[in-house]
Tab-separated table of C-alpha atoms in Angstrom:
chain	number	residue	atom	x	y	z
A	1	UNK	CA	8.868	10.244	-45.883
A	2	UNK	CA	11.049	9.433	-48.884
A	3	UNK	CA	14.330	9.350	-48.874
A	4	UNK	CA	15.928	12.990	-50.915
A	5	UNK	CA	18.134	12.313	-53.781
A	6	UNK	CA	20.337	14.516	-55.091
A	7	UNK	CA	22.444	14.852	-58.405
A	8	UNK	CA	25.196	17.155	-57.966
A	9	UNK	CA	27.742	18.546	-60.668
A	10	UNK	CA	25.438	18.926	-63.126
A	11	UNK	CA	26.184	20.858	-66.297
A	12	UNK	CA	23.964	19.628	-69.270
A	13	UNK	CA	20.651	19.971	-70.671
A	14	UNK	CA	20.265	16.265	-71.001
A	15	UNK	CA	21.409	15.015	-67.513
A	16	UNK	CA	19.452	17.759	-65.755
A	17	UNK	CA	16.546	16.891	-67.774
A	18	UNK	CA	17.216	13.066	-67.037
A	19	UNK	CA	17.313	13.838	-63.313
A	20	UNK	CA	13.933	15.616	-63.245
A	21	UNK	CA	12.649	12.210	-65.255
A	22	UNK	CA	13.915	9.899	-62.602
A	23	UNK	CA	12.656	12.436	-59.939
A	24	UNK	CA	15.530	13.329	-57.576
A	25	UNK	CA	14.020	16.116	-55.626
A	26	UNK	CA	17.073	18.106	-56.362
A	27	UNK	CA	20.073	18.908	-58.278
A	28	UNK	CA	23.709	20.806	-57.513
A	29	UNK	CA	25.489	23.204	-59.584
A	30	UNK	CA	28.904	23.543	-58.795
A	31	UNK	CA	30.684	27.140	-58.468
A	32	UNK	CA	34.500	26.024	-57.548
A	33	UNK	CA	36.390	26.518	-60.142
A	34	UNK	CA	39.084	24.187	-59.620
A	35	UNK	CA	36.534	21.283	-60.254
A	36	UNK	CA	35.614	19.494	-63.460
A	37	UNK	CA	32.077	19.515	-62.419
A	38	UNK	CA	32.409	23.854	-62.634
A	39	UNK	CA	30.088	26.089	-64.166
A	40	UNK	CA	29.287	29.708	-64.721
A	41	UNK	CA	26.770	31.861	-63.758
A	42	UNK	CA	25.590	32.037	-66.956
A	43	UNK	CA	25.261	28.635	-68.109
A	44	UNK	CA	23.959	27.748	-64.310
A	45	UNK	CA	20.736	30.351	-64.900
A	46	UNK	CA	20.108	28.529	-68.518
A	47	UNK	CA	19.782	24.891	-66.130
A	48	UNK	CA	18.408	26.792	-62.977
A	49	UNK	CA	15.636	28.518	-65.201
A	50	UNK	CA	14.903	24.756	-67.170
A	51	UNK	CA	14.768	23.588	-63.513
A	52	UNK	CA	12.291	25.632	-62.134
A	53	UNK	CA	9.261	24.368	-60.718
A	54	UNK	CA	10.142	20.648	-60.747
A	55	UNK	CA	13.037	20.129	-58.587
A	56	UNK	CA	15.175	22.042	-55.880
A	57	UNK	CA	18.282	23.894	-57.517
A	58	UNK	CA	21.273	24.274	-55.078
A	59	UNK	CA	24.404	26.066	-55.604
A	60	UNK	CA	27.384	24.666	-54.655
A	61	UNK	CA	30.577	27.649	-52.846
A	62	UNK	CA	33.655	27.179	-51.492
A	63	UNK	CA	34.372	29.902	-48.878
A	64	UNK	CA	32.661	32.583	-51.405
A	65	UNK	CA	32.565	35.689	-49.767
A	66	UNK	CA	29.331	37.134	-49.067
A	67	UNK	CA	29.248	39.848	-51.643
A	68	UNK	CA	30.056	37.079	-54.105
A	69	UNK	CA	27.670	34.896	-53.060
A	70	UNK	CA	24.879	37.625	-53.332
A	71	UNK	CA	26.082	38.446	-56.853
A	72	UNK	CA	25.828	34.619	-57.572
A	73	UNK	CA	22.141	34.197	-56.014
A	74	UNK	CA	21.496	37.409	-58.027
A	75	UNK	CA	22.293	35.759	-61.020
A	76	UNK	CA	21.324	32.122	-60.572
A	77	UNK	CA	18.308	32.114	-58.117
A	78	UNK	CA	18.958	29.110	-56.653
A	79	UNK	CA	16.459	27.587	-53.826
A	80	UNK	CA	19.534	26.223	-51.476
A	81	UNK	CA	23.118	27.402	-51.031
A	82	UNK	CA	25.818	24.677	-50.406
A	83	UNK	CA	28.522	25.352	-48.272
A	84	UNK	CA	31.470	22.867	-48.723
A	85	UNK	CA	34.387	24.792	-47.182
A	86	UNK	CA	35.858	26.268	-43.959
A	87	UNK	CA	32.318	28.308	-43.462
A	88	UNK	CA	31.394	29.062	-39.695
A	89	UNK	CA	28.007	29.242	-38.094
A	90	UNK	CA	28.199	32.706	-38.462
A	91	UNK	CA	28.628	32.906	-41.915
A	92	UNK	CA	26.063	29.964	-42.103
A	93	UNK	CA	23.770	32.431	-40.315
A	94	UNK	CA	24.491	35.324	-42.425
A	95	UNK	CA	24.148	33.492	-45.539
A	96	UNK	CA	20.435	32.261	-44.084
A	97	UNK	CA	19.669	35.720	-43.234
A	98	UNK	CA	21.025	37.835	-45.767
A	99	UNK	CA	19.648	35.560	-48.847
A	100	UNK	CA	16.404	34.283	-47.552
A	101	UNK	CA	17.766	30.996	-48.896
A	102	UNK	CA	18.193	27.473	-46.990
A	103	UNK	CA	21.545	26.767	-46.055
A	104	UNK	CA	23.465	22.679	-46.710
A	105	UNK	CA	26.548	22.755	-44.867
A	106	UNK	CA	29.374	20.277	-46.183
A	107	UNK	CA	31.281	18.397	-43.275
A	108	UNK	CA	33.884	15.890	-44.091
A	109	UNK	CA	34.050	12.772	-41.748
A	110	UNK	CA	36.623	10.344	-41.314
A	111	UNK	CA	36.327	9.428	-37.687
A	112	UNK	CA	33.528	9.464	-34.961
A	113	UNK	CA	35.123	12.851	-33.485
A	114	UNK	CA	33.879	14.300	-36.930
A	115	UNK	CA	30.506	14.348	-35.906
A	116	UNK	CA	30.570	16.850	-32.669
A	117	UNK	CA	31.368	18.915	-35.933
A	118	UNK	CA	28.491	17.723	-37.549
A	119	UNK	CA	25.876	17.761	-34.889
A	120	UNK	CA	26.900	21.687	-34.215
A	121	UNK	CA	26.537	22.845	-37.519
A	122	UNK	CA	23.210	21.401	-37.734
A	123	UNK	CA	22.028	23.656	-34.978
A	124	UNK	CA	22.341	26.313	-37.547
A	125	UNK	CA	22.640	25.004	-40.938
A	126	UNK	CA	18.921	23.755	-42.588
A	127	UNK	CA	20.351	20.602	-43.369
A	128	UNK	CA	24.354	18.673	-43.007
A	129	UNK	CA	25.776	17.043	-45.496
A	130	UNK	CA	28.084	14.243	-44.869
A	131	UNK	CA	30.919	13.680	-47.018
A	132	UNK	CA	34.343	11.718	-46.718
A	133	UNK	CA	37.183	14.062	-45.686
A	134	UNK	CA	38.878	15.029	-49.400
A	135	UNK	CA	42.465	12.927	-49.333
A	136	UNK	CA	45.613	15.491	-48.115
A	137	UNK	CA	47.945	16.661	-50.597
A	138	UNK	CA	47.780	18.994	-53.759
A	139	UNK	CA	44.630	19.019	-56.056
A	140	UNK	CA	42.680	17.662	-53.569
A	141	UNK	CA	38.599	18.824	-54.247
A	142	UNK	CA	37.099	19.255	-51.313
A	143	UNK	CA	33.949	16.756	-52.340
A	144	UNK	CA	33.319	14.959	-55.940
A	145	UNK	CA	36.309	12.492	-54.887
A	146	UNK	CA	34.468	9.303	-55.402
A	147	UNK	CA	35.512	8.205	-51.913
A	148	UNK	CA	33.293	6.623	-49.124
A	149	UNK	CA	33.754	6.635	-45.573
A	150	UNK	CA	32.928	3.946	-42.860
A	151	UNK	CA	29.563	4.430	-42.594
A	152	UNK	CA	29.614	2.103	-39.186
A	153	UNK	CA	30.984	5.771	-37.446
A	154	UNK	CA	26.979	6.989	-37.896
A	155	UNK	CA	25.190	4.628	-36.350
A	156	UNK	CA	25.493	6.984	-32.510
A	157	UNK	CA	24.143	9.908	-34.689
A	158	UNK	CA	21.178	11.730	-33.955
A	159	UNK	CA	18.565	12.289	-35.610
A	160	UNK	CA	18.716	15.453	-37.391
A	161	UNK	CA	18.421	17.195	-41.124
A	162	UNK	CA	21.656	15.119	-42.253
A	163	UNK	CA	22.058	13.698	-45.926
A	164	UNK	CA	24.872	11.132	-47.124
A	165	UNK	CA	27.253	11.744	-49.552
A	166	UNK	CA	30.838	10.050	-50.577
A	167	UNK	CA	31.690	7.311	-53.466
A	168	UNK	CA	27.663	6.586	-53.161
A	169	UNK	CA	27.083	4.467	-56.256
A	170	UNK	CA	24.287	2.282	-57.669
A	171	UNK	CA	25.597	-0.556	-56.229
A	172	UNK	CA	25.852	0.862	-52.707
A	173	UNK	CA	23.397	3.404	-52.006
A	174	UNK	CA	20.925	0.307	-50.240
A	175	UNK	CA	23.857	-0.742	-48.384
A	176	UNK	CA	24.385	3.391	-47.617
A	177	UNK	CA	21.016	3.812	-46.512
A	178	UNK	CA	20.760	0.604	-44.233
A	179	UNK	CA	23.988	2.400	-41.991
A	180	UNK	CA	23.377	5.431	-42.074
A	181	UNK	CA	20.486	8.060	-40.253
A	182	UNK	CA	20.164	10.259	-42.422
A	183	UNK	CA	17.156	11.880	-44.566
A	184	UNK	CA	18.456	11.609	-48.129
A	185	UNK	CA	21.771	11.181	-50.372
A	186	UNK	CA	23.864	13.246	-52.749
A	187	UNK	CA	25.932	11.358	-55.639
A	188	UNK	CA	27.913	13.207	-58.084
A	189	UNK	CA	31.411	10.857	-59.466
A	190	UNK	CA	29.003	7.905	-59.063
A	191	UNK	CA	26.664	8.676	-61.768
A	192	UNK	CA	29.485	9.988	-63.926
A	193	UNK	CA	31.070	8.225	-67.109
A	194	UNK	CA	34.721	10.214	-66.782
A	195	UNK	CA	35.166	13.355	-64.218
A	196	UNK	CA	32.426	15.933	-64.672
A	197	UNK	CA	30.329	14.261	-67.358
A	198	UNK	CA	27.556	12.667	-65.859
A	199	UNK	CA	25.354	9.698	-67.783
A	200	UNK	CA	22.110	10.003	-67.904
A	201	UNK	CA	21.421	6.196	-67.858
A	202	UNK	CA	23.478	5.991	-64.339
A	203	UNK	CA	21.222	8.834	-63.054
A	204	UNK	CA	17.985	6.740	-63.486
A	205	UNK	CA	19.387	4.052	-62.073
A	206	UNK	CA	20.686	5.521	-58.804
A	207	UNK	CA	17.272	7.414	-58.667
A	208	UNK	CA	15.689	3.892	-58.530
A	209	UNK	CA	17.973	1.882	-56.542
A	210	UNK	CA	17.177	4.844	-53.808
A	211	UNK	CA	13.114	4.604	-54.115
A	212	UNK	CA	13.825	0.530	-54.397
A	213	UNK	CA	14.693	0.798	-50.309
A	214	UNK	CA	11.104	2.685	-49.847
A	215	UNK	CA	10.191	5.265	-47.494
A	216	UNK	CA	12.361	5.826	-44.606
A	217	UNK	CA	9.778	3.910	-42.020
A	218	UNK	CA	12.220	2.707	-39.888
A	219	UNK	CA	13.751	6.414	-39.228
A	220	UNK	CA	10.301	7.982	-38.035
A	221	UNK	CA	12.048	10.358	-35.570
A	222	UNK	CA	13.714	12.041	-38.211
A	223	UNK	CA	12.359	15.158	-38.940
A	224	UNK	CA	10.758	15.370	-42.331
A	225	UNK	CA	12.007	18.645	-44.615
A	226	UNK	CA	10.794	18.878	-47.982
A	227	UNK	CA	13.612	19.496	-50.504
């Protein structure tokens, strides 16, 4: 199985298009407002729509109420739903059920305690994503910080539907992948050129330093889910 990449923040024609040409299996839209990586429903159905058919479109919620969220699917049609807040298993099971969508839930780690956390949501949740805790204080975003965490913490984890992201750059992402278990990676500040404008030139080459490991041969208990 190959490792899943994902570009996430996207809000252009030209870097969605150059992440279907350097074939990441899927892309994030991001609905929280407060982040430079934002868009709106509307401009997220032009990309979704270009999108369709040759990679996975995921929509990206902070603690959206359900109604919300259903006016947001409505609208946008995306294939996953991102949850990067507070959301329970409930809610995670709601969302699942309600939507008919796969569900990514967003759990920020910063010590090995993080990952009971981890391990329970992905009892419910179709696949975890890993991400540094956001720093405390005001204007915190609660991912898209550019920080990494000690990837050393995931080397007890289990295998599971868990994806990497956090300050993942070209230059790291081998490095990332040789620590960590997990099934596939999600960059967003690393392929950017200044906060929310992604280059398309960094996409390629984070696309390629990710197929340059290979297949994920040495993690054959993993389960394999296509994106």
């Amino acid at each position: 199985m190959r490792t899943i990449v994902k570009i996430c923040g996207l809000s252009t024609e030209e870097t969605l298009d150059a992440a279907i040409a350097a074939g990441a299996d899927m892309v994030g839209l991001n609905f929280y407002p407060k982040s430079p990586r934002f868009v709106t429903p509307e401009r997220a159905a032009v990309l979704a729509a270009r999108a369709r058919g040759k990679l996975a479109v995921v929509a990206l919620t902070v603690d959206v109420p359900l109604p919300a969220l259903g006016d947001l699917v409505a609208a946008v049609d995306p294939d996953w739903l991102q949850l990067h807040g507070t959301e329970d298993e409930d809610t995670i099971r709601a969302a699942r059920r309600t939507f008919g969508r796969p569900v990514m839930r967003a759990v920020g780690v910063s010590a090995t305690g993080d990952l009971a956390a981890a391990a329970r949501f992905a009892a419910v949740a179709d696949r975890v994503l890993l991400d540094a805790k956001p720093p405390k204080g005001p204007g915190a975003l609660p991912g898209g910080n550019g920080i990494a965490f000690d990837w050393d913490l995931l080397a007890g984890l289990e295998a599971g539907p868990y994806m990497l992201s956090g300050g993942l750059s070209v230059g790291n992402v081998a490095a990332a992948l040789a620590a960590a278990p997990v099934i596939g990676v999600d960059v967003s500040s690393g392929v950017e050129r200044a906060p929310g404008v992604k280059d398309p030139d960094l996409i390629h080459a984070f696309v390629s330093a990710v197929r340059a490991v290979g297949p994920i041969a040495a993690r054959s208990q993993l389960e394999s889910i296509a994106p």
